[in-house]
XYZ file of N, CA and C in Angstrom:
366
model
N 15.663 4.688 -14.127
C 15.177 4.608 -12.777
C 16.384 4.432 -11.853
N 16.610 5.451 -11.033
C 17.772 5.444 -10.152
C 17.447 5.088 -8.709
N 16.168 5.111 -8.368
C 15.774 4.904 -6.985
C 14.324 4.438 -6.939
N 13.962 3.817 -5.836
C 12.555 3.456 -5.633
C 11.683 4.706 -5.640
N 12.271 5.851 -5.305
C 11.518 7.112 -5.301
C 11.067 7.528 -6.692
N 11.643 6.914 -7.727
C 11.238 7.198 -9.098
C 10.007 6.396 -9.524
N 9.632 5.402 -8.739
C 8.495 4.553 -9.094
C 7.179 5.251 -8.764
N 6.260 5.277 -9.735
C 4.941 5.864 -9.496
C 4.206 5.144 -8.372
N 4.334 3.808 -8.316
C 3.632 3.073 -7.271
C 4.126 3.483 -5.887
N 5.406 3.788 -5.770
C 5.943 4.259 -4.491
C 5.356 5.622 -4.135
N 5.370 6.537 -5.090
C 4.873 7.893 -4.843
C 3.398 7.875 -4.437
N 2.598 7.087 -5.138
C 1.175 6.998 -4.837
C 0.957 6.353 -3.473
N 1.663 5.255 -3.203
C 1.510 4.550 -1.933
C 1.903 5.434 -0.755
N 2.990 6.174 -0.895
C 3.439 7.047 0.190
C 2.429 8.173 0.425
N 1.934 8.758 -0.649
C 0.934 9.819 -0.524
C -0.325 9.295 0.175
N -0.775 8.119 -0.220
C -1.956 7.539 0.424
C -1.691 7.244 1.898
N -0.515 6.742 2.213
C -0.166 6.491 3.612
C -0.293 7.772 4.433
N 0.256 8.880 3.894
C 0.204 10.148 4.615
C -1.218 10.683 4.755
N -2.114 10.297 3.868
C -3.514 10.707 3.983
C -4.294 9.810 4.949
N -4.037 8.504 4.873
C -4.806 7.540 5.661
C -4.397 7.565 7.131
N -3.111 7.721 7.391
C -2.634 7.663 8.780
C -3.401 8.619 9.695
N -3.454 9.916 9.386
C -4.191 10.807 10.300
C -5.697 10.527 10.308
N -6.229 10.009 9.218
C -7.665 9.700 9.179
C -8.011 8.600 10.179
N -7.072 7.687 10.442
C -7.346 6.607 11.395
C -7.530 7.147 12.811
N -6.987 8.320 13.060
C -7.099 8.908 14.396
C -8.502 9.440 14.673
N -9.364 9.435 13.650
C -10.758 9.848 13.819
C -11.634 8.701 14.340
N -11.093 7.516 14.348
C -11.851 6.359 14.826
C -12.095 6.462 16.329
N -13.130 5.781 16.820
C -13.359 5.774 18.274
C -12.138 5.230 19.009
N -11.950 5.673 20.252
C -10.759 5.296 21.026
C -10.525 3.788 21.044
N -11.579 3.007 21.204
C -11.406 1.559 21.287
C -10.975 0.944 19.960
N -11.104 1.674 18.852
C -10.659 1.174 17.552
C -9.265 1.670 17.172
N -8.743 2.660 17.908
C -7.423 3.202 17.566
C -6.347 2.128 17.588
N -6.466 1.189 18.516
C -5.437 0.157 18.658
C -5.880 -1.180 18.087
N -7.037 -1.207 17.478
C -7.533 -2.419 16.825
C -7.521 -2.179 15.316
N -8.660 -1.842 14.775
C -8.790 -1.632 13.333
C -7.912 -0.477 12.848
N -7.814 0.573 13.654
C -6.973 1.713 13.267
C -5.511 1.321 13.140
N -5.024 0.545 14.094
C -3.638 0.086 14.053
C -3.399 -0.829 12.856
N -4.323 -1.734 12.607
C -4.171 -2.633 11.456
C -4.121 -1.844 10.157
N -4.963 -0.822 10.047
C -4.978 0.006 8.838
C -3.672 0.779 8.691
N -3.185 1.345 9.773
C -1.918 2.082 9.701
C -0.771 1.156 9.281
N -0.714 -0.039 9.865
C 0.367 -0.976 9.551
C 0.273 -1.494 8.119
N -0.931 -1.801 7.652
C -1.042 -2.331 6.285
C -0.733 -1.257 5.251
N -1.169 -0.022 5.495
C -0.867 1.042 4.523
C 0.631 1.347 4.501
N 1.284 1.236 5.658
C 2.730 1.411 5.708
C 3.438 0.249 5.002
N 2.896 -0.938 5.127
C 3.485 -2.130 4.516
C 3.487 -2.051 2.990
N 2.481 -1.409 2.418
C 2.456 -1.232 0.957
C 3.725 -0.503 0.528
N 4.021 0.585 1.211
C 5.192 1.419 0.895
C 6.492 0.668 1.210
N 6.560 0.095 2.395
C 7.797 -0.551 2.850
C 8.206 -1.718 1.964
N 7.247 -2.477 1.492
C 7.583 -3.614 0.638
C 8.046 -3.180 -0.753
N 7.553 -2.060 -1.245
C 8.069 -1.521 -2.509
C 9.540 -1.150 -2.326
N 9.839 -0.477 -1.222
C 11.215 -0.058 -0.946
C 12.129 -1.272 -0.786
N 11.700 -2.236 0.038
C 12.553 -3.394 0.272
C 12.734 -4.217 -1.004
N 11.674 -4.349 -1.779
C 11.781 -5.071 -3.046
C 12.752 -4.393 -3.991
N 12.670 -3.077 -4.063
C 13.593 -2.344 -4.934
C 15.032 -2.551 -4.476
N 15.223 -2.623 -3.172
C 16.558 -2.869 -2.639
C 17.107 -4.232 -3.052
N 16.225 -5.134 -3.442
C 16.632 -6.472 -3.889
C 16.448 -6.645 -5.388
N 16.356 -5.543 -6.098
C 16.050 -5.584 -7.541
C 17.074 -6.362 -8.357
N 18.240 -6.517 -7.810
C 19.266 -7.298 -8.509
C 18.829 -8.749 -8.671
N 17.980 -9.194 -7.739
C 17.456 -10.557 -7.765
C 15.980 -10.477 -8.144
N 15.705 -10.713 -9.399
C 14.369 -10.539 -9.957
C 13.288 -11.227 -9.122
N 13.522 -12.465 -8.710
C 12.517 -13.213 -7.946
C 12.224 -12.534 -6.605
N 13.255 -11.999 -5.947
C 13.037 -11.281 -4.682
C 12.255 -10.002 -4.920
N 12.611 -9.279 -5.962
C 11.911 -8.045 -6.294
C 10.426 -8.343 -6.490
N 10.122 -9.356 -7.267
C 8.728 -9.723 -7.525
C 8.045 -10.141 -6.228
N 8.735 -10.929 -5.415
C 8.146 -11.396 -4.154
C 7.719 -10.227 -3.278
N 8.557 -9.208 -3.156
C 8.207 -8.066 -2.315
C 7.123 -7.196 -2.960
N 7.093 -7.147 -4.278
C 5.997 -6.444 -4.939
C 4.670 -7.162 -4.702
N 4.708 -8.490 -4.675
C 3.503 -9.264 -4.354
C 3.078 -8.980 -2.905
N 4.031 -8.895 -1.984
C 3.701 -8.531 -0.601
C 3.036 -7.154 -0.564
N 3.579 -6.220 -1.330
C 3.017 -4.877 -1.382
C 1.588 -4.912 -1.915
N 1.379 -5.690 -2.971
C 0.033 -5.821 -3.544
C -0.924 -6.423 -2.512
N -0.472 -7.429 -1.798
C -1.300 -8.059 -0.769
C -1.639 -7.062 0.344
N -0.682 -6.265 0.749
C -0.928 -5.248 1.772
C -1.890 -4.183 1.265
N -1.825 -3.898 -0.007
C -2.753 -2.948 -0.619
C -4.188 -3.486 -0.518
N -4.351 -4.762 -0.827
C -5.671 -5.387 -0.709
C -6.129 -5.415 0.749
N -5.214 -5.701 1.659
C -5.552 -5.696 3.084
C -6.006 -4.312 3.527
N -5.295 -3.296 3.084
C -5.648 -1.918 3.433
C -7.043 -1.587 2.924
N -7.312 -1.960 1.699
C -8.643 -1.717 1.125
C -9.710 -2.433 1.957
N -9.419 -3.653 2.383
C -10.362 -4.396 3.209
C -10.644 -3.700 4.534
N -9.606 -3.174 5.182
C -9.799 -2.438 6.442
C -10.643 -1.185 6.209
N -10.378 -0.490 5.106
C -11.159 0.708 4.791
C -12.627 0.361 4.549
N -12.869 -0.766 3.906
C -14.260 -1.195 3.667
C -14.960 -1.536 4.987
N -14.234 -2.161 5.909
C -14.815 -2.448 7.234
C -15.185 -1.148 7.938
N -14.271 -0.183 7.892
C -14.537 1.111 8.529
C -15.752 1.771 7.884
N -15.841 1.683 6.583
C -17.002 2.277 5.894
C -18.303 1.651 6.386
N -18.311 0.340 6.544
C -19.533 -0.341 6.979
C -19.820 -0.154 8.466
N -18.793 -0.084 9.289
C -18.994 0.072 10.728
C -19.215 1.518 11.148
N -18.537 2.448 10.479
C -18.540 3.853 10.896
C -18.774 4.775 9.699
N -19.802 4.505 8.953
C -20.067 5.280 7.731
C -20.096 6.776 8.037
N -19.358 7.528 7.247
C -19.324 8.974 7.375
C -18.316 9.498 8.376
N -17.731 8.627 9.182
C -16.780 9.085 10.202
C -15.503 9.634 9.562
N -15.016 8.955 8.544
C -13.836 9.413 7.805
C -14.338 9.948 6.469
N -14.314 11.264 6.299
C -14.929 11.870 5.107
C -14.425 11.325 3.765
N -13.148 11.031 3.648
C -12.580 10.587 2.368
C -12.487 9.073 2.246
N -13.176 8.328 3.093
C -12.996 6.888 3.127
C -13.295 6.204 1.788
N -14.378 6.587 1.131
C -14.695 5.969 -0.166
C -13.642 6.325 -1.215
N -13.108 7.532 -1.139
C -12.018 7.936 -2.042
C -10.780 7.079 -1.766
N -10.479 6.844 -0.490
C -9.333 5.998 -0.140
C -9.507 4.585 -0.697
N -10.711 4.043 -0.564
C -10.980 2.702 -1.090
C -10.721 2.672 -2.585
N -11.222 3.661 -3.279
C -11.019 3.747 -4.735
C -9.545 3.939 -5.069
N -8.858 4.791 -4.330
C -7.440 5.053 -4.591
C -6.585 3.799 -4.370
N -6.906 3.026 -3.334
C -6.167 1.785 -3.109
C -6.495 0.739 -4.165
N -7.702 0.779 -4.686
C -8.067 -0.114 -5.785
C -7.226 0.214 -7.024
N -7.102 1.484 -7.322
C -6.290 1.927 -8.463
C -4.819 1.578 -8.229
N -4.332 1.843 -7.012
C -2.940 1.519 -6.697
C -2.687 0.019 -6.843
N -3.607 -0.798 -6.380
C -3.457 -2.249 -6.506
C -3.302 -2.675 -7.951
N -4.088 -2.068 -8.833
C -3.983 -2.382 -10.262
C -2.624 -1.957 -10.810
N -2.127 -0.817 -10.369
C -0.819 -0.336 -10.825
C 0.307 -1.253 -10.333
N 0.212 -1.700 -9.086
C 1.220 -2.616 -8.555
C 1.174 -3.923 -9.333
N -0.029 -4.433 -9.571
C -0.198 -5.678 -10.335
C 0.433 -5.542 -11.721
N 0.172 -4.427 -12.394
C 0.749 -4.203 -13.724
C 2.270 -4.078 -13.665
N 2.783 -3.467 -12.598
C 4.232 -3.359 -12.456
C 4.852 -4.736 -12.221
N 4.174 -5.578 -11.454
C 4.654 -6.950 -11.258
C 4.764 -7.649 -12.606
N 3.739 -7.520 -13.433
C 3.774 -8.144 -14.761
C 4.925 -7.581 -15.587
N 5.151 -6.276 -15.512
C 6.253 -5.651 -16.239
C 7.594 -6.240 -15.787
N 7.784 -6.335 -14.481
C 9.046 -6.871 -13.953
C 9.212 -8.327 -14.389
N 8.158 -9.110 -14.307
C 8.226 -10.523 -14.715
C 8.675 -10.673 -16.169
N 8.170 -9.796 -17.031
C 8.415 -9.940 -18.465
C 9.639 -9.185 -18.963
N 10.041 -8.115 -18.287
C 11.066 -7.222 -18.856
C 12.275 -6.961 -17.994
N 12.247 -7.362 -16.743
C 13.322 -6.972 -15.823
C 14.603 -7.696 -16.159
N 15.658 -6.947 -16.294
C 16.999 -7.494 -16.540
C 17.802 -7.358 -15.273
N 18.371 -8.444 -14.805
C 19.154 -8.384 -13.561
C 20.612 -8.103 -13.853
């Protein structure tokens, strides 16, 4: 592994970010800067924390800490998507797929955290 770009969790998180970001623009105008903004920021945070954590990979505890932040942002993103589903059902066609995809990503991040905890050599 030569870069954070080699991590599957990074690739999946970035792909989901690129899918979710434009979908938030389908929300009503009054939600663009409320729930839409929160969703955009949390989905970006999943990716950004993976990158920043990898940048600190020399320090195992820092790497894990940022992966935990990424996992937390993943859960936050899923929560925002669930709110949108309940408030605006059908408005975002792929919303249930996004919820499922973030659930899968969260499990992958969690498993990677366990891997780093048990196997990471600094």
